[in-house]
Amino acid sequence: MNEQNRKQVILAAILGIALLGVLVYQFVLREAPPLPSDALGNDQSTQTTGSPVTGAPATVAAPALASAPGGAAPPAGVRAPAPYPTSANKPLELEDIQAMIASVEVKPIDYPQVRIARNPMTPLVGSMRQQGSEGASDAPAEVMTQVKIDTTASKQVSGIIWDPQYPVAIVDDMVVHVGYVFPNGAQVQEIEPTRVLFKVGNTIIPVEMKEY
């Protein structure tokens, strides 16, 4: 080993020892930062003696923290006291829930005896129309009659077998006679040689035989 290499090894060893000393100082020998003066004053005025057996450090009394202005957090190094166990902080148990349910009193309601302000079946607007009353409107009946007339007028007479005593006709692919009543209420009033007369209420509707 020449002189140049020996110097490099010695320099590397010196740098390693210096780095090790810095690390030991940072993590082992460095002291904790001192507490503020106001925190030390409060700590000394409210601190109690340690345990005579273990010598454990005492905690700060609750009044000292409660008197802090604005509810500020305790200073560093001061441990806050645990909250006093009250019923508000106690979790509900199954027995408590069952007791609350059992304490609820349910009164049965006699619905036939209870009178409400209004009949729920009564419409909110207007009055309920009584079925069969004299004041009932005849508009729905008129509409149904007009529908029967229109459907009867659209029937197709495809054939007529004329006979003075018993004539028959073929209407909508059905053989009908005088007096036959269709499902829509139209009645065959008369069968003539070239047409069929239907009756819907008081209306007579003639339908000519279809020509082929």
Short mmCIF file of N, CA and C in Angstrom, two decimals, residues 23-86:
data_model
loop_
_atom_site.label_atom_id
_atom_site.label_comp_id
_atom_site.label_asym_id
_atom_site.label_seq_id
_atom_site.Cartn_x
_atom_site.Cartn_y
_atom_site.Cartn_z
N LEU A 23 -24.80 10.87 14.58
CA LEU A 23 -26.01 10.05 14.74
C LEU A 23 -26.30 9.75 16.20
N VAL A 24 -25.27 9.43 16.98
CA VAL A 24 -25.46 9.15 18.41
C VAL A 24 -25.98 10.39 19.12
N TYR A 25 -25.44 11.56 18.74
CA TYR A 25 -25.90 12.80 19.37
C TYR A 25 -27.36 13.10 19.03
N GLN A 26 -27.75 12.86 17.78
CA GLN A 26 -29.11 13.18 17.35
C GLN A 26 -30.15 12.29 18.01
N PHE A 27 -29.89 11.00 18.15
CA PHE A 27 -30.92 10.05 18.59
C PHE A 27 -30.77 9.60 20.04
N VAL A 28 -29.61 9.84 20.68
CA VAL A 28 -29.42 9.32 22.04
C VAL A 28 -29.14 10.43 23.04
N LEU A 29 -28.16 11.26 22.75
CA LEU A 29 -27.70 12.23 23.74
C LEU A 29 -28.41 13.56 23.68
N ARG A 30 -29.25 13.77 22.66
CA ARG A 30 -29.91 15.07 22.55
C ARG A 30 -31.00 15.18 23.60
N GLU A 31 -31.04 16.26 24.36
CA GLU A 31 -32.01 16.45 25.42
C GLU A 31 -33.34 16.91 24.86
N ALA A 32 -34.42 16.63 25.62
CA ALA A 32 -35.76 17.08 25.22
C ALA A 32 -35.84 18.59 25.32
N PRO A 33 -36.65 19.25 24.46
CA PRO A 33 -36.77 20.71 24.51
C PRO A 33 -37.43 21.16 25.80
N PRO A 34 -37.01 22.25 26.39
CA PRO A 34 -37.60 22.73 27.65
C PRO A 34 -39.03 23.20 27.45
N LEU A 35 -39.84 23.07 28.50
CA LEU A 35 -41.22 23.52 28.45
C LEU A 35 -41.28 25.03 28.52
N PRO A 36 -42.35 25.64 27.96
CA PRO A 36 -42.51 27.10 28.09
C PRO A 36 -42.66 27.50 29.55
N SER A 37 -42.34 28.77 29.81
CA SER A 37 -42.37 29.25 31.19
C SER A 37 -43.78 29.24 31.76
N ASP A 38 -44.81 29.59 30.92
CA ASP A 38 -46.18 29.59 31.44
C ASP A 38 -46.65 28.19 31.72
N ALA A 39 -46.21 27.22 30.90
CA ALA A 39 -46.61 25.84 31.15
C ALA A 39 -45.96 25.31 32.41
N LEU A 40 -44.67 25.72 32.65
CA LEU A 40 -44.01 25.28 33.88
C LEU A 40 -44.70 25.84 35.10
N GLY A 41 -45.17 27.12 35.01
CA GLY A 41 -45.85 27.71 36.16
C GLY A 41 -47.15 27.00 36.48
N ASN A 42 -47.95 26.72 35.44
CA ASN A 42 -49.20 26.00 35.66
C ASN A 42 -48.95 24.60 36.16
N ASP A 43 -47.86 23.98 35.63
CA ASP A 43 -47.58 22.60 36.02
C ASP A 43 -47.18 22.52 37.49
N GLN A 44 -46.37 23.52 37.94
CA GLN A 44 -45.93 23.49 39.33
C GLN A 44 -47.06 23.81 40.29
N SER A 45 -48.02 24.65 39.84
CA SER A 45 -49.10 25.05 40.75
C SER A 45 -50.16 23.97 40.88
N THR A 46 -50.31 23.12 39.86
CA THR A 46 -51.40 22.13 39.88
C THR A 46 -50.90 20.71 39.96
N GLN A 47 -49.57 20.50 40.01
CA GLN A 47 -49.03 19.16 39.98
C GLN A 47 -49.11 18.55 41.37
N THR A 48 -49.44 17.27 41.42
CA THR A 48 -49.51 16.54 42.68
C THR A 48 -48.28 15.66 42.80
N THR A 49 -48.09 15.11 43.98
CA THR A 49 -46.92 14.27 44.23
C THR A 49 -47.08 12.94 43.53
N GLY A 50 -45.94 12.30 43.25
CA GLY A 50 -45.96 11.01 42.57
C GLY A 50 -46.36 9.91 43.51
N SER A 51 -46.46 8.73 42.96
CA SER A 51 -46.83 7.57 43.75
C SER A 51 -45.69 7.21 44.68
N PRO A 52 -45.97 6.94 45.95
CA PRO A 52 -44.88 6.62 46.88
C PRO A 52 -44.24 5.29 46.59
N VAL A 53 -44.93 4.43 45.88
CA VAL A 53 -44.39 3.09 45.64
C VAL A 53 -43.57 3.08 44.37
N THR A 54 -44.18 3.53 43.27
CA THR A 54 -43.51 3.45 41.97
C THR A 54 -42.80 4.72 41.60
N GLY A 55 -43.15 5.84 42.24
CA GLY A 55 -42.54 7.10 41.88
C GLY A 55 -42.99 7.60 40.52
N ALA A 56 -44.19 7.18 40.05
CA ALA A 56 -44.69 7.58 38.73
C ALA A 56 -45.05 9.05 38.74
N PRO A 57 -44.85 9.74 37.65
CA PRO A 57 -45.18 11.17 37.62
C PRO A 57 -46.67 11.38 37.75
N ALA A 58 -47.03 12.44 38.44
CA ALA A 58 -48.44 12.74 38.66
C ALA A 58 -49.03 13.43 37.45
N THR A 59 -50.33 13.36 37.30
CA THR A 59 -51.04 14.02 36.20
C THR A 59 -51.59 15.34 36.67
N VAL A 60 -51.92 16.19 35.72
CA VAL A 60 -52.45 17.51 36.02
C VAL A 60 -53.90 17.38 36.42
N ALA A 61 -54.32 18.14 37.43
CA ALA A 61 -55.69 18.07 37.90
C ALA A 61 -56.63 18.65 36.86
N ALA A 62 -57.89 18.19 36.90
CA ALA A 62 -58.87 18.63 35.92
C ALA A 62 -59.17 20.12 36.00
N PRO A 63 -59.24 20.77 37.17
CA PRO A 63 -59.55 22.21 37.19
C PRO A 63 -58.54 23.04 36.44
N ALA A 64 -57.26 22.63 36.43
CA ALA A 64 -56.26 23.44 35.73
C ALA A 64 -56.53 23.47 34.25
N LEU A 65 -56.97 22.34 33.67
CA LEU A 65 -57.28 22.31 32.25
C LEU A 65 -58.59 23.01 31.96
N ALA A 66 -59.52 22.89 32.87
CA ALA A 66 -60.81 23.53 32.63
C ALA A 66 -60.71 25.03 32.65
N SER A 67 -59.72 25.56 33.40
CA SER A 67 -59.59 27.01 33.50
C SER A 67 -58.79 27.61 32.36
N ALA A 68 -58.33 26.78 31.42
CA ALA A 68 -57.56 27.32 30.30
C ALA A 68 -58.47 28.20 29.47
N PRO A 69 -57.99 29.38 29.04
CA PRO A 69 -58.85 30.31 28.29
C PRO A 69 -59.23 29.73 26.94
N GLY A 70 -60.54 29.83 26.62
CA GLY A 70 -61.02 29.42 25.30
C GLY A 70 -61.02 27.92 25.11
N GLY A 71 -60.86 27.12 26.18
CA GLY A 71 -60.85 25.68 26.02
C GLY A 71 -59.66 25.20 25.23
N ALA A 72 -58.48 25.82 25.38
CA ALA A 72 -57.31 25.46 24.59
C ALA A 72 -56.80 24.10 25.01
N ALA A 73 -56.07 23.44 24.11
CA ALA A 73 -55.51 22.14 24.39
C ALA A 73 -54.41 22.27 25.43
N PRO A 74 -54.14 21.23 26.25
CA PRO A 74 -53.09 21.31 27.27
C PRO A 74 -51.73 21.41 26.61
N PRO A 75 -50.76 22.03 27.29
CA PRO A 75 -49.41 22.18 26.71
C PRO A 75 -48.73 20.85 26.55
N ALA A 76 -47.62 20.88 25.82
CA ALA A 76 -46.88 19.65 25.54
C ALA A 76 -46.37 19.05 26.84
N GLY A 77 -46.45 17.73 26.93
CA GLY A 77 -45.99 17.03 28.11
C GLY A 77 -47.01 16.91 29.20
N VAL A 78 -48.19 17.49 29.05
CA VAL A 78 -49.25 17.45 30.06
C VAL A 78 -50.31 16.48 29.58
N ARG A 79 -50.67 15.52 30.37
CA ARG A 79 -51.65 14.51 30.01
C ARG A 79 -53.02 14.91 30.52
N ALA A 80 -54.00 14.92 29.62
CA ALA A 80 -55.36 15.31 30.00
C ALA A 80 -56.02 14.18 30.76
N PRO A 81 -56.87 14.49 31.76
CA PRO A 81 -57.54 13.44 32.54
C PRO A 81 -58.61 12.75 31.71
N ALA A 82 -58.88 11.51 32.05
CA ALA A 82 -59.93 10.74 31.37
C ALA A 82 -61.29 11.28 31.76
N PRO A 83 -62.27 11.25 30.86
CA PRO A 83 -63.61 11.76 31.19
C PRO A 83 -64.27 10.93 32.26
N TYR A 84 -65.05 11.60 33.07
CA TYR A 84 -65.75 10.93 34.15
C TYR A 84 -66.84 10.03 33.57
N PRO A 85 -66.88 8.77 33.95
CA PRO A 85 -67.89 7.86 33.35
C PRO A 85 -69.29 8.21 33.81
N THR A 86 -70.08 8.73 32.90
CA THR A 86 -71.46 9.08 33.19
C THR A 86 -72.38 8.24 32.32
#
